[in-house]
């Protein structure tokens, strides 16, 4: 079965079938196969993506799905999922090969949880680990004390309809070295504001002289999403590079934890690059430890073809 290629937003019924496929895989594997971004882009008319679907003619249920993101044509990115009963039948290989043909080069591929089957698929395609994204977790007992703010800095909640452009500019500066996050546009922010979990009171801005210098965005996962009970998330923590070195990362982390603890949550997670030593150090000081590692595979960036070391210092486990 060769993958069907679709462009533009998927019809609502097709998008629902992709979500159902992802839910079946998550139930079997214990980890979601697709991250938030491709799920948001299923029906996004502005998303620069290609949808690849494997199904039998006339049968709506999907055997597999892949989304090829072409935000950066030099670094095409794929996330894919194969229905558990359809595995070991070449569906994953077909999806990855089709994505490569469309992109014209080997794509980068996210393996959420770095499960053995995903690792084997990437290896068979000649891809090696090039980046590791950690899910870190901490327990929340009582709301931490409000952190002391540096002189001249104050905190306020995000105002929808007013602060989107400032947030986009700050995010781009804070994540200039992390293009997946740093390329967010106003459209990306508005898409998240439209999600059921969005709460402007959970998005805090730090300002100095009325200019934003940092922000923390929190999120609440319902019971059964990540864990049996509800879980808070430090969704994004960003600091303007000109304001780094003043401890604002720690201040923002403490503010976010306080927001989540005040909502009665007893656990909090975040995702961060395993290679971002500054961020990892800040989060570990706040009590976070890695529990799951997602691995991005791609062509070997080294001259001798050896895979770079992206191993976590303490092996994360689901």
Tab-separated table of N, CA and C in Angstrom, residues 135-142 218-222 226-234 256-257 259-270 287-288 291:
chain	number	residue	atom	x	y	z
A	135	UNK	N	11.571	14.844	28.660
A	135	UNK	CA	10.459	15.219	29.514
A	135	UNK	C	10.976	15.111	30.941
A	136	UNK	N	10.930	16.239	31.668
A	136	UNK	CA	11.375	16.268	33.053
A	136	UNK	C	10.143	16.428	33.953
A	137	UNK	N	10.218	15.868	35.147
A	137	UNK	CA	9.071	15.864	36.052
A	137	UNK	C	9.511	16.258	37.453
A	138	UNK	N	8.603	16.951	38.154
A	138	UNK	CA	8.836	17.300	39.558
A	138	UNK	C	7.526	17.163	40.308
A	139	UNK	N	7.625	16.857	41.589
A	139	UNK	CA	6.444	16.815	42.449
A	139	UNK	C	6.139	18.224	42.952
A	140	UNK	N	4.854	18.509	43.120
A	140	UNK	CA	4.408	19.780	43.684
A	140	UNK	C	3.703	19.481	45.000
A	141	UNK	N	4.147	20.095	46.071
A	141	UNK	CA	3.513	19.861	47.363
A	141	UNK	C	2.623	21.043	47.743
A	142	UNK	N	3.228	22.161	48.002
A	142	UNK	CA	2.487	23.374	48.348
A	142	UNK	C	2.997	24.482	47.437
A	218	UNK	N	2.088	28.274	31.167
A	218	UNK	CA	1.745	27.012	31.830
A	218	UNK	C	0.546	26.373	31.148
A	219	UNK	N	0.404	25.089	31.408
A	219	UNK	CA	-0.652	24.288	30.784
A	219	UNK	C	-1.065	23.215	31.770
A	220	UNK	N	-2.319	22.768	31.711
A	220	UNK	CA	-2.795	21.686	32.572
A	220	UNK	C	-3.270	20.538	31.690
A	221	UNK	N	-2.668	19.362	31.891
A	221	UNK	CA	-3.093	18.149	31.196
A	221	UNK	C	-4.163	17.459	32.032
A	222	UNK	N	-5.288	17.075	31.439
A	222	UNK	CA	-6.340	16.413	32.212
A	222	UNK	C	-5.916	15.024	32.651
A	226	UNK	N	-1.259	12.402	30.588
A	226	UNK	CA	0.117	11.969	30.826
A	226	UNK	C	0.219	10.983	31.975
A	227	UNK	N	-0.630	11.173	32.975
A	227	UNK	CA	-0.619	10.337	34.172
A	227	UNK	C	-2.064	10.097	34.597
A	228	UNK	N	-2.302	9.188	35.538
A	228	UNK	CA	-3.685	8.942	35.971
A	228	UNK	C	-4.398	10.186	36.472
A	229	UNK	N	-3.680	11.089	37.134
A	229	UNK	CA	-4.270	12.332	37.606
A	229	UNK	C	-3.874	13.490	36.726
A	230	UNK	N	-4.458	14.678	36.939
A	230	UNK	CA	-4.068	15.857	36.159
A	230	UNK	C	-2.624	16.254	36.443
A	231	UNK	N	-1.977	16.793	35.460
A	231	UNK	CA	-0.565	17.163	35.555
A	231	UNK	C	-0.388	18.561	34.985
A	232	UNK	N	0.359	19.389	35.687
A	232	UNK	CA	0.703	20.705	35.169
A	232	UNK	C	1.913	20.620	34.259
A	233	UNK	N	2.061	21.635	33.450
A	233	UNK	CA	3.228	21.693	32.562
A	233	UNK	C	3.772	23.113	32.504
A	234	UNK	N	5.075	23.251	32.616
A	234	UNK	CA	5.752	24.486	32.233
A	234	UNK	C	5.930	24.401	30.719
A	256	UNK	N	5.879	29.996	37.417
A	256	UNK	CA	5.049	28.979	36.784
A	256	UNK	C	4.644	27.877	37.744
A	257	UNK	N	5.584	27.432	38.570
A	257	UNK	CA	5.265	26.393	39.560
A	257	UNK	C	4.225	26.891	40.555
A	259	UNK	N	1.845	29.129	39.969
A	259	UNK	CA	0.541	29.122	39.294
A	259	UNK	C	-0.064	27.723	39.301
A	260	UNK	N	0.746	26.713	38.974
A	260	UNK	CA	0.237	25.351	38.881
A	260	UNK	C	-0.111	24.787	40.260
A	261	UNK	N	0.733	25.078	41.266
A	261	UNK	CA	0.447	24.575	42.610
A	261	UNK	C	-0.825	25.201	43.172
A	262	UNK	N	-1.066	26.460	42.879
A	262	UNK	CA	-2.279	27.125	43.366
A	262	UNK	C	-3.543	26.532	42.759
A	263	UNK	N	-3.397	25.779	41.684
A	263	UNK	CA	-4.540	25.102	41.063
A	263	UNK	C	-4.730	23.695	41.627
A	264	UNK	N	-3.936	23.354	42.631
A	264	UNK	CA	-4.100	22.067	43.285
A	264	UNK	C	-3.380	20.912	42.625
A	265	UNK	N	-2.506	21.189	41.684
A	265	UNK	CA	-1.786	20.115	41.001
A	265	UNK	C	-0.638	19.618	41.868
A	266	UNK	N	-0.373	18.338	41.779
A	266	UNK	CA	0.671	17.736	42.621
A	266	UNK	C	1.868	17.247	41.811
A	267	UNK	N	1.823	17.415	40.488
A	267	UNK	CA	2.954	17.019	39.642
A	267	UNK	C	3.035	17.990	38.477
A	268	UNK	N	4.248	18.214	38.003
A	268	UNK	CA	4.457	19.127	36.884
A	268	UNK	C	5.546	18.563	35.987
A	269	UNK	N	5.386	18.761	34.682
A	269	UNK	CA	6.363	18.296	33.709
A	269	UNK	C	6.786	19.464	32.828
A	270	UNK	N	7.843	19.245	32.092
A	270	UNK	CA	8.279	20.176	31.058
A	270	UNK	C	9.106	19.398	30.048
A	287	UNK	N	13.971	20.934	41.175
A	287	UNK	CA	13.478	19.612	41.541
A	287	UNK	C	13.098	18.712	40.385
A	288	UNK	N	13.337	19.124	39.163
A	288	UNK	CA	12.976	18.315	37.997
A	288	UNK	C	14.057	17.282	37.690
A	291	UNK	N	12.471	11.902	32.847
A	291	UNK	CA	11.732	10.639	32.966
A	291	UNK	C	11.511	9.972	31.614
